[in-house]
XYZ file of C-alpha atoms in Angstrom:
221
model
C 122.828 81.452 90.234
C 125.071 82.200 93.198
C 123.725 85.726 93.716
C 124.001 86.831 97.331
C 121.208 89.020 98.708
C 121.129 91.246 101.772
C 118.498 93.490 103.306
C 118.638 96.826 105.133
C 115.922 95.971 107.615
C 114.987 98.782 109.979
C 117.227 101.428 108.455
C 114.356 103.864 107.901
C 111.858 102.661 110.516
C 112.197 105.723 112.728
C 111.815 108.108 109.776
C 108.626 106.397 108.605
C 107.211 106.222 112.122
C 107.851 109.930 112.756
C 106.249 110.889 109.441
C 103.260 108.736 110.352
C 102.790 110.674 113.570
C 103.027 113.900 111.573
C 100.300 112.674 109.218
C 98.132 111.764 112.209
C 98.542 115.225 113.732
C 97.810 116.857 110.386
C 94.601 114.875 109.968
C 93.517 115.610 113.533
C 94.098 119.361 113.307
C 93.844 120.148 109.546
C 97.355 121.610 109.585
C 98.092 121.447 105.854
C 94.676 122.672 104.611
C 94.683 125.558 107.099
C 98.240 126.582 106.207
C 97.358 126.573 102.491
C 94.261 128.680 103.168
C 96.344 131.253 105.055
C 98.717 131.456 102.065
C 95.660 132.205 99.931
C 94.592 135.078 102.183
C 91.977 133.172 104.202
C 91.787 132.941 107.989
C 89.619 129.942 108.822
C 89.746 128.153 112.162
C 88.545 124.533 111.808
C 87.883 122.597 115.003
C 89.922 119.403 115.188
C 90.339 116.765 117.863
C 93.019 115.837 120.387
C 94.885 112.534 120.400
C 94.828 112.411 124.191
C 92.679 109.486 125.325
C 91.930 108.288 121.790
C 92.499 104.756 120.494
C 95.022 104.012 117.746
C 94.817 100.798 115.737
C 98.130 99.676 114.245
C 97.882 97.145 111.415
C 101.257 95.422 111.176
C 103.380 95.366 114.335
C 106.947 95.189 113.064
C 109.718 97.761 113.572
C 107.590 100.710 112.446
C 104.406 99.635 114.187
C 106.230 99.223 117.477
C 107.774 102.687 117.243
C 104.364 104.192 116.565
C 102.962 102.440 119.637
C 105.765 104.008 121.663
C 105.071 107.468 120.244
C 101.308 107.080 120.666
C 101.715 106.497 124.390
C 103.445 109.877 124.522
C 100.086 111.315 123.469
C 98.282 109.172 126.077
C 96.608 107.017 123.427
C 95.282 103.480 123.853
C 97.024 101.031 121.518
C 95.356 98.174 119.625
C 97.520 96.129 117.259
C 96.950 93.528 114.572
C 99.483 91.245 112.956
C 99.223 88.013 110.983
C 101.536 86.455 113.567
C 100.911 85.985 117.264
C 102.820 88.737 119.028
C 104.913 87.668 122.002
C 103.351 88.644 125.327
C 106.571 90.364 126.397
C 106.445 92.586 123.300
C 102.804 93.478 123.925
C 103.620 94.279 127.531
C 106.637 96.377 126.517
C 104.478 98.576 124.281
C 101.365 98.366 126.481
C 99.441 97.096 123.442
C 96.483 94.759 123.006
C 96.502 92.350 120.059
C 93.089 92.168 118.405
C 91.586 91.156 115.071
C 91.047 93.536 112.169
C 87.336 93.967 112.862
C 88.136 95.186 116.377
C 90.446 97.824 114.928
C 87.960 98.953 112.274
C 85.129 99.143 114.816
C 86.941 100.791 117.713
C 89.977 102.803 116.600
C 89.875 106.578 116.245
C 93.118 106.448 114.253
C 94.032 103.515 112.002
C 97.531 103.285 110.574
C 98.717 100.631 108.114
C 102.212 99.099 108.161
C 102.093 95.907 106.116
C 103.733 94.931 102.800
C 101.772 94.963 99.547
C 100.942 91.322 98.799
C 98.071 89.586 97.039
C 96.585 89.089 100.505
C 96.855 92.784 101.426
C 95.917 94.408 98.110
C 92.763 96.516 98.695
C 92.491 95.015 102.181
C 90.784 98.250 103.244
C 87.831 98.908 100.950
C 84.085 99.590 101.074
C 83.179 97.050 103.766
C 86.001 98.176 106.023
C 85.105 101.865 105.669
C 81.520 101.061 106.573
C 82.755 99.382 109.748
C 84.850 102.368 110.856
C 83.771 105.139 113.194
C 82.573 108.335 111.528
C 85.379 110.253 113.283
C 88.079 107.773 112.227
C 91.314 108.876 110.580
C 93.125 106.502 108.211
C 96.889 106.679 107.645
C 98.811 104.794 104.965
C 102.584 105.240 104.995
C 103.235 101.673 103.862
C 102.442 100.909 100.222
C 99.981 102.155 97.651
C 97.363 99.567 96.781
C 96.744 98.367 100.330
C 93.823 100.798 100.500
C 91.198 100.871 97.735
C 91.550 104.551 96.865
C 88.287 104.834 94.909
C 86.452 103.391 97.922
C 88.359 105.890 100.079
C 87.079 108.767 97.922
C 83.489 107.650 98.479
C 84.051 107.168 102.206
C 85.491 110.662 102.614
C 82.787 112.307 100.479
C 80.022 110.475 102.353
C 81.597 111.288 105.751
C 81.929 107.619 106.629
C 85.321 108.567 108.087
C 86.693 111.942 109.102
C 89.968 112.132 107.186
C 92.847 110.278 105.576
C 96.531 111.082 105.151
C 98.764 109.022 102.873
C 102.449 108.993 101.932
C 101.889 106.403 99.199
C 99.543 105.891 96.282
C 98.822 103.038 93.880
C 100.151 105.058 90.950
C 102.914 107.498 91.850
C 102.554 110.288 91.063
C 98.753 110.051 90.815
C 96.996 111.310 87.709
C 95.636 114.825 88.085
C 92.362 113.885 86.450
C 89.168 111.945 87.060
C 88.532 110.397 90.467
C 92.198 110.818 91.457
C 91.999 114.591 91.007
C 88.734 114.641 92.966
C 90.385 112.767 95.837
C 93.436 115.062 95.847
C 91.203 118.129 95.997
C 89.372 117.026 99.144
C 90.227 119.093 102.221
C 90.154 115.965 104.389
C 92.715 114.056 102.304
C 96.461 114.711 102.333
C 99.016 112.964 100.122
C 102.758 113.401 100.462
C 105.232 112.247 97.807
C 106.418 108.949 99.357
C 108.868 110.759 101.637
C 108.668 108.393 104.621
C 112.293 107.271 104.326
C 113.628 110.684 103.272
C 115.572 111.769 106.330
C 119.314 112.337 106.514
C 119.555 109.815 109.331
C 117.635 107.108 107.448
C 119.736 107.578 104.329
C 122.958 107.322 106.342
C 121.632 104.210 108.102
C 120.749 102.590 104.779
C 124.166 103.288 103.259
C 125.946 102.035 106.383
C 123.922 98.836 106.689
C 124.116 98.163 102.937
C 127.893 98.610 102.956
C 128.406 96.334 105.985
C 126.090 93.714 104.474
C 127.865 93.801 101.114
C 131.287 93.424 102.750
C 130.086 90.499 104.875
C 128.560 88.776 101.846
C 131.760 89.200 99.850
C 133.998 87.742 102.548
């Protein structure tokens, strides 16, 4: 129909990657639960774990995944990556990353972070079998799309201590219902959900407007 389409690729990659690192740190050190307890007059001191020397598994190695690899090295982490495409050797060398299959990430990563689109092939790609394959101290991060992780399976995995913690910025139904299994998941101390704020930085919003404007002008020429 003659409709021209443009994309603002990468405009919010840094914002999402930085939030992802914040979610990782929160899950490792129980920052949000502890802060909420202090507000309620409690003074608990949970023992967390350091990122130094740990292994991060990045599922999806595009703009965001590559930034996270860069940040992870700042914490002296080992980087495993998975992507449906073969990653160029120069890119792997640049980010000091090792491309592996999904099973290798589930079996070996201390932190697993998801950065893939929601497709039929990725819907519920992390569910019961994958949680059973993970380490008991594993932390799962989803700042990509709701529906990639089977959230009811996640509830069982967290309750049964199959993994240590999870921190999400997305959910299948946003906002989630405050009832039933969803309420039970939200009330767990080892689960944190933010309100899909990954792209909500001043810089990302300016980038998006700028790229969208340039793209629109170029398409109209």
